[in-house]
Each structure stands twice: as structure tokens, then as C-alpha cells.
Amino acid sequence: MLRNARPGATFLLNSPFPVEEVVGQAARTVQQHIINKKLKFYVIDAYSVAKETGMGGRINTIMQTCFFAISGVLPRDEAIAAIKHSIEKTYGKRGESVVQKNFEAVDATLAHLHQVQCPHR
């Protein structure tokens, strides 16, 4: 999974494990890639966020929010505003409740996205 990651790259993992347990749950080879390549490692339990915000099993908006929040492609606030604008355009015809659920998922994503500190041996 991380064999082709460049040193210093950013790695995002969707995992059901608590942030303090996620490194220990990863295979030893995954841990070594993270350590040896000094990866910036982020984790989220996207399915829990989706469930909590009424999105069912739909995690696309959540993972997209994570990507833009950690990638630096756009400033974080600008990226979130663009995602919410896209949600309004995409789901506006389905009703305000659908738009609001997606907005809640975006906001909850930021609260549940964690950077994981790995020991860099």
C-alpha cells in the first residue's frame, strides 16, 4: 500500500480504530514505511462520521473533505467553502435536509480527522 509513497508524503487512512491504537493495528511493514519515509499520517473513521451525520454508508464527502483539509491544494478554509458550494449545487434539488446532512458531515469530518504521530526511529 505504501511501497510507492515518496518520503514526506501524506497518508490518509480510513480506520475504525481509535487514533491512539491505529499504529499498533497496522501491519509491521506499513509501520516501517510510515517511519522510514517520515510520512505525514492522518486517520479518520469515515463510516462512523457518516453514520453519526445521517449519511448512512456514504463516505465520499467525508473523504473528499479530508483530502482537501490535509493536501494543501487550496487553503483549508477556501477548500471547505468550495466543497460546501459544490454540495449546494449537487444536492440542492434534493432538498435542504440533504444539503444540511452533507454540511454536517463536512464539519464533523474536521473534528474527527487526526494526525497520528509515529515514532521516527
PDB file of C-alpha atoms in Angstrom:
ATOM      1  CA  MET A   1       0.000   0.000   0.000  1.00  0.00           C
ATOM      2  CA  LEU A   2       2.801   2.464   0.848  1.00  0.00           C
ATOM      3  CA  ARG A   3       5.596   0.988  -1.256  1.00  0.00           C
ATOM      4  CA  ASN A   4       5.351   3.789  -3.829  1.00  0.00           C
ATOM      5  CA  ALA A   5       4.880   6.636  -1.344  1.00  0.00           C
ATOM      6  CA  ARG A   6       7.560   9.297  -1.579  1.00  0.00           C
ATOM      7  CA  PRO A   7       9.444  10.384   1.528  1.00  0.00           C
ATOM      8  CA  GLY A   8       7.480  13.042   3.403  1.00  0.00           C
ATOM      9  CA  ALA A   9       4.227  12.206   1.579  1.00  0.00           C
ATOM     10  CA  THR A  10       0.847  12.423   3.259  1.00  0.00           C
ATOM     11  CA  PHE A  11      -1.017   9.201   4.046  1.00  0.00           C
ATOM     12  CA  LEU A  12      -4.732   9.183   4.916  1.00  0.00           C
ATOM     13  CA  LEU A  13      -6.262   6.042   6.394  1.00  0.00           C
ATOM     14  CA  ASN A  14      -9.947   5.335   6.939  1.00  0.00           C
ATOM     15  CA  SER A  15      -9.884   3.125  10.027  1.00  0.00           C
ATOM     16  CA  PRO A  16     -12.337   2.025  12.711  1.00  0.00           C
ATOM     17  CA  PHE A  17      -9.573   2.024  15.349  1.00  0.00           C
ATOM     18  CA  PRO A  18      -9.126   4.908  17.799  1.00  0.00           C
ATOM     19  CA  VAL A  19      -6.298   7.263  16.857  1.00  0.00           C
ATOM     20  CA  GLU A  20      -4.136   6.076  19.761  1.00  0.00           C
ATOM     21  CA  GLU A  21      -4.419   2.441  18.591  1.00  0.00           C
ATOM     22  CA  VAL A  22      -4.197   2.772  14.818  1.00  0.00           C
ATOM     23  CA  VAL A  23      -0.409   2.441  14.512  1.00  0.00           C
ATOM     24  CA  GLY A  24      -0.379  -0.716  16.599  1.00  0.00           C
ATOM     25  CA  GLN A  25      -3.136  -2.216  14.457  1.00  0.00           C
ATOM     26  CA  ALA A  26      -1.210  -1.650  11.212  1.00  0.00           C
ATOM     27  CA  ALA A  27       0.972  -4.399   9.787  1.00  0.00           C
ATOM     28  CA  ARG A  28       4.645  -4.082  10.697  1.00  0.00           C
ATOM     29  CA  THR A  29       5.569  -3.372   7.054  1.00  0.00           C
ATOM     30  CA  VAL A  30       3.088  -0.485   6.974  1.00  0.00           C
ATOM     31  CA  GLN A  31       4.531   0.884  10.212  1.00  0.00           C
ATOM     32  CA  GLN A  32       8.062   0.677   8.772  1.00  0.00           C
ATOM     33  CA  HIS A  33       7.070   2.543   5.595  1.00  0.00           C
ATOM     34  CA  ILE A  34       5.494   5.304   7.714  1.00  0.00           C
ATOM     35  CA  ILE A  35       8.586   5.569   9.898  1.00  0.00           C
ATOM     36  CA  ASN A  36      11.266   5.152   7.220  1.00  0.00           C
ATOM     37  CA  LYS A  37       9.629   7.564   4.788  1.00  0.00           C
ATOM     38  CA  LYS A  38       8.657  10.047   7.515  1.00  0.00           C
ATOM     39  CA  LEU A  39       5.100  10.144   6.212  1.00  0.00           C
ATOM     40  CA  LYS A  40       2.538  12.621   7.492  1.00  0.00           C
ATOM     41  CA  PHE A  41      -0.097  10.180   8.709  1.00  0.00           C
ATOM     42  CA  TYR A  42      -3.767  11.072   9.198  1.00  0.00           C
ATOM     43  CA  VAL A  43      -6.641   8.866  10.281  1.00  0.00           C
ATOM     44  CA  ILE A  44     -10.422   9.121  10.314  1.00  0.00           C
ATOM     45  CA  ASP A  45     -13.229   6.677  10.904  1.00  0.00           C
ATOM     46  CA  ALA A  46     -15.269   7.888   7.939  1.00  0.00           C
ATOM     47  CA  TYR A  47     -18.002   5.284   8.362  1.00  0.00           C
ATOM     48  CA  SER A  48     -18.666   6.431  11.938  1.00  0.00           C
ATOM     49  CA  VAL A  49     -18.806  10.064  10.822  1.00  0.00           C
ATOM     50  CA  ALA A  50     -21.216   9.098   8.026  1.00  0.00           C
ATOM     51  CA  LYS A  51     -23.434   7.188  10.425  1.00  0.00           C
ATOM     52  CA  GLU A  52     -23.410   9.985  13.049  1.00  0.00           C
ATOM     53  CA  THR A  53     -24.387  12.616  10.481  1.00  0.00           C
ATOM     54  CA  GLY A  54     -27.155  10.660   8.765  1.00  0.00           C
ATOM     55  CA  MET A  55     -25.134   9.854   5.649  1.00  0.00           C
ATOM     56  CA  GLY A  56     -25.524   6.090   6.046  1.00  0.00           C
ATOM     57  CA  GLY A  57     -22.533   4.372   4.464  1.00  0.00           C
ATOM     58  CA  ARG A  58     -21.759   7.207   2.064  1.00  0.00           C
ATOM     59  CA  ILE A  59     -18.241   8.454   2.825  1.00  0.00           C
ATOM     60  CA  ASN A  60     -17.356  10.278  -0.398  1.00  0.00           C
ATOM     61  CA  THR A  61     -17.984  13.772   1.015  1.00  0.00           C
ATOM     62  CA  ILE A  62     -16.088  12.858   4.177  1.00  0.00           C
ATOM     63  CA  MET A  63     -13.019  11.526   2.377  1.00  0.00           C
ATOM     64  CA  GLN A  64     -13.063  14.452  -0.065  1.00  0.00           C
ATOM     65  CA  THR A  65     -13.099  16.840   2.888  1.00  0.00           C
ATOM     66  CA  CYS A  66     -10.135  15.008   4.437  1.00  0.00           C
ATOM     67  CA  PHE A  67      -8.187  15.223   1.199  1.00  0.00           C
ATOM     68  CA  PHE A  68      -8.648  18.956   0.842  1.00  0.00           C
ATOM     69  CA  ALA A  69      -8.077  19.592   4.548  1.00  0.00           C
ATOM     70  CA  ILE A  70      -4.650  17.924   4.544  1.00  0.00           C
ATOM     71  CA  SER A  71      -3.383  18.208   0.968  1.00  0.00           C
ATOM     72  CA  GLY A  72      -2.627  21.917   0.792  1.00  0.00           C
ATOM     73  CA  VAL A  73      -4.075  22.086  -2.733  1.00  0.00           C
ATOM     74  CA  LEU A  74      -6.132  25.050  -1.517  1.00  0.00           C
ATOM     75  CA  PRO A  75      -6.068  26.904   1.790  1.00  0.00           C
ATOM     76  CA  ARG A  76      -8.195  24.838   4.188  1.00  0.00           C
ATOM     77  CA  ASP A  77     -10.997  27.398   4.669  1.00  0.00           C
ATOM     78  CA  GLU A  78     -11.198  28.033   0.934  1.00  0.00           C
ATOM     79  CA  ALA A  79     -11.347  24.295   0.227  1.00  0.00           C
ATOM     80  CA  ILE A  80     -14.149  23.738   2.758  1.00  0.00           C
ATOM     81  CA  ALA A  81     -16.121  26.636   1.304  1.00  0.00           C
ATOM     82  CA  ALA A  82     -15.681  25.168  -2.195  1.00  0.00           C
ATOM     83  CA  ILE A  83     -16.839  21.728  -1.010  1.00  0.00           C
ATOM     84  CA  LYS A  84     -19.942  23.248   0.591  1.00  0.00           C
ATOM     85  CA  HIS A  85     -20.671  25.254  -2.560  1.00  0.00           C
ATOM     86  CA  SER A  86     -20.380  22.048  -4.602  1.00  0.00           C
ATOM     87  CA  ILE A  87     -22.742  20.290  -2.180  1.00  0.00           C
ATOM     88  CA  GLU A  88     -25.336  23.043  -2.665  1.00  0.00           C
ATOM     89  CA  LYS A  89     -25.076  22.739  -6.452  1.00  0.00           C
ATOM     90  CA  THR A  90     -25.104  18.932  -6.473  1.00  0.00           C
ATOM     91  CA  TYR A  91     -27.756  18.217  -3.823  1.00  0.00           C
ATOM     92  CA  GLY A  92     -29.791  21.430  -3.704  1.00  0.00           C
ATOM     93  CA  LYS A  93     -32.559  19.940  -5.850  1.00  0.00           C
ATOM     94  CA  ARG A  94     -32.939  17.080  -3.354  1.00  0.00           C
ATOM     95  CA  GLY A  95     -33.884  19.459  -0.581  1.00  0.00           C
ATOM     96  CA  GLU A  96     -32.397  21.462   2.243  1.00  0.00           C
ATOM     97  CA  SER A  97     -32.223  18.474   4.602  1.00  0.00           C
ATOM     98  CA  VAL A  98     -29.886  16.611   2.205  1.00  0.00           C
ATOM     99  CA  VAL A  99     -27.681  19.679   1.865  1.00  0.00           C
ATOM    100  CA  GLN A 100     -27.583  20.123   5.655  1.00  0.00           C
ATOM    101  CA  LYS A 101     -26.662  16.466   6.241  1.00  0.00           C
ATOM    102  CA  ASN A 102     -23.743  16.879   3.875  1.00  0.00           C
ATOM    103  CA  PHE A 103     -22.694  20.131   5.577  1.00  0.00           C
ATOM    104  CA  GLU A 104     -22.831  18.347   8.947  1.00  0.00           C
ATOM    105  CA  ALA A 105     -20.653  15.581   7.519  1.00  0.00           C
ATOM    106  CA  VAL A 106     -18.079  18.136   6.341  1.00  0.00           C
ATOM    107  CA  ASP A 107     -17.991  19.846   9.741  1.00  0.00           C
ATOM    108  CA  ALA A 108     -17.840  16.552  11.645  1.00  0.00           C
ATOM    109  CA  THR A 109     -15.046  15.364   9.387  1.00  0.00           C
ATOM    110  CA  LEU A 110     -12.774  18.154  10.519  1.00  0.00           C
ATOM    111  CA  ALA A 111     -13.486  17.309  14.160  1.00  0.00           C
ATOM    112  CA  HIS A 112     -12.713  13.601  13.621  1.00  0.00           C
ATOM    113  CA  LEU A 113      -9.637  13.908  11.395  1.00  0.00           C
ATOM    114  CA  HIS A 114      -6.475  13.305  13.402  1.00  0.00           C
ATOM    115  CA  GLN A 115      -2.804  13.416  12.632  1.00  0.00           C
ATOM    116  CA  VAL A 116      -1.055  10.352  14.005  1.00  0.00           C
ATOM    117  CA  GLN A 117       2.407  10.769  15.466  1.00  0.00           C
ATOM    118  CA  CYS A 118       4.633   7.812  14.712  1.00  0.00           C
ATOM    119  CA  PRO A 119       7.970   7.266  16.389  1.00  0.00           C
ATOM    120  CA  HIS A 120      10.581   8.100  13.724  1.00  0.00           C
ATOM    121  CA  ARG A 121      13.373   5.741  14.661  1.00  0.00           C
TER     122      ARG A 121
END
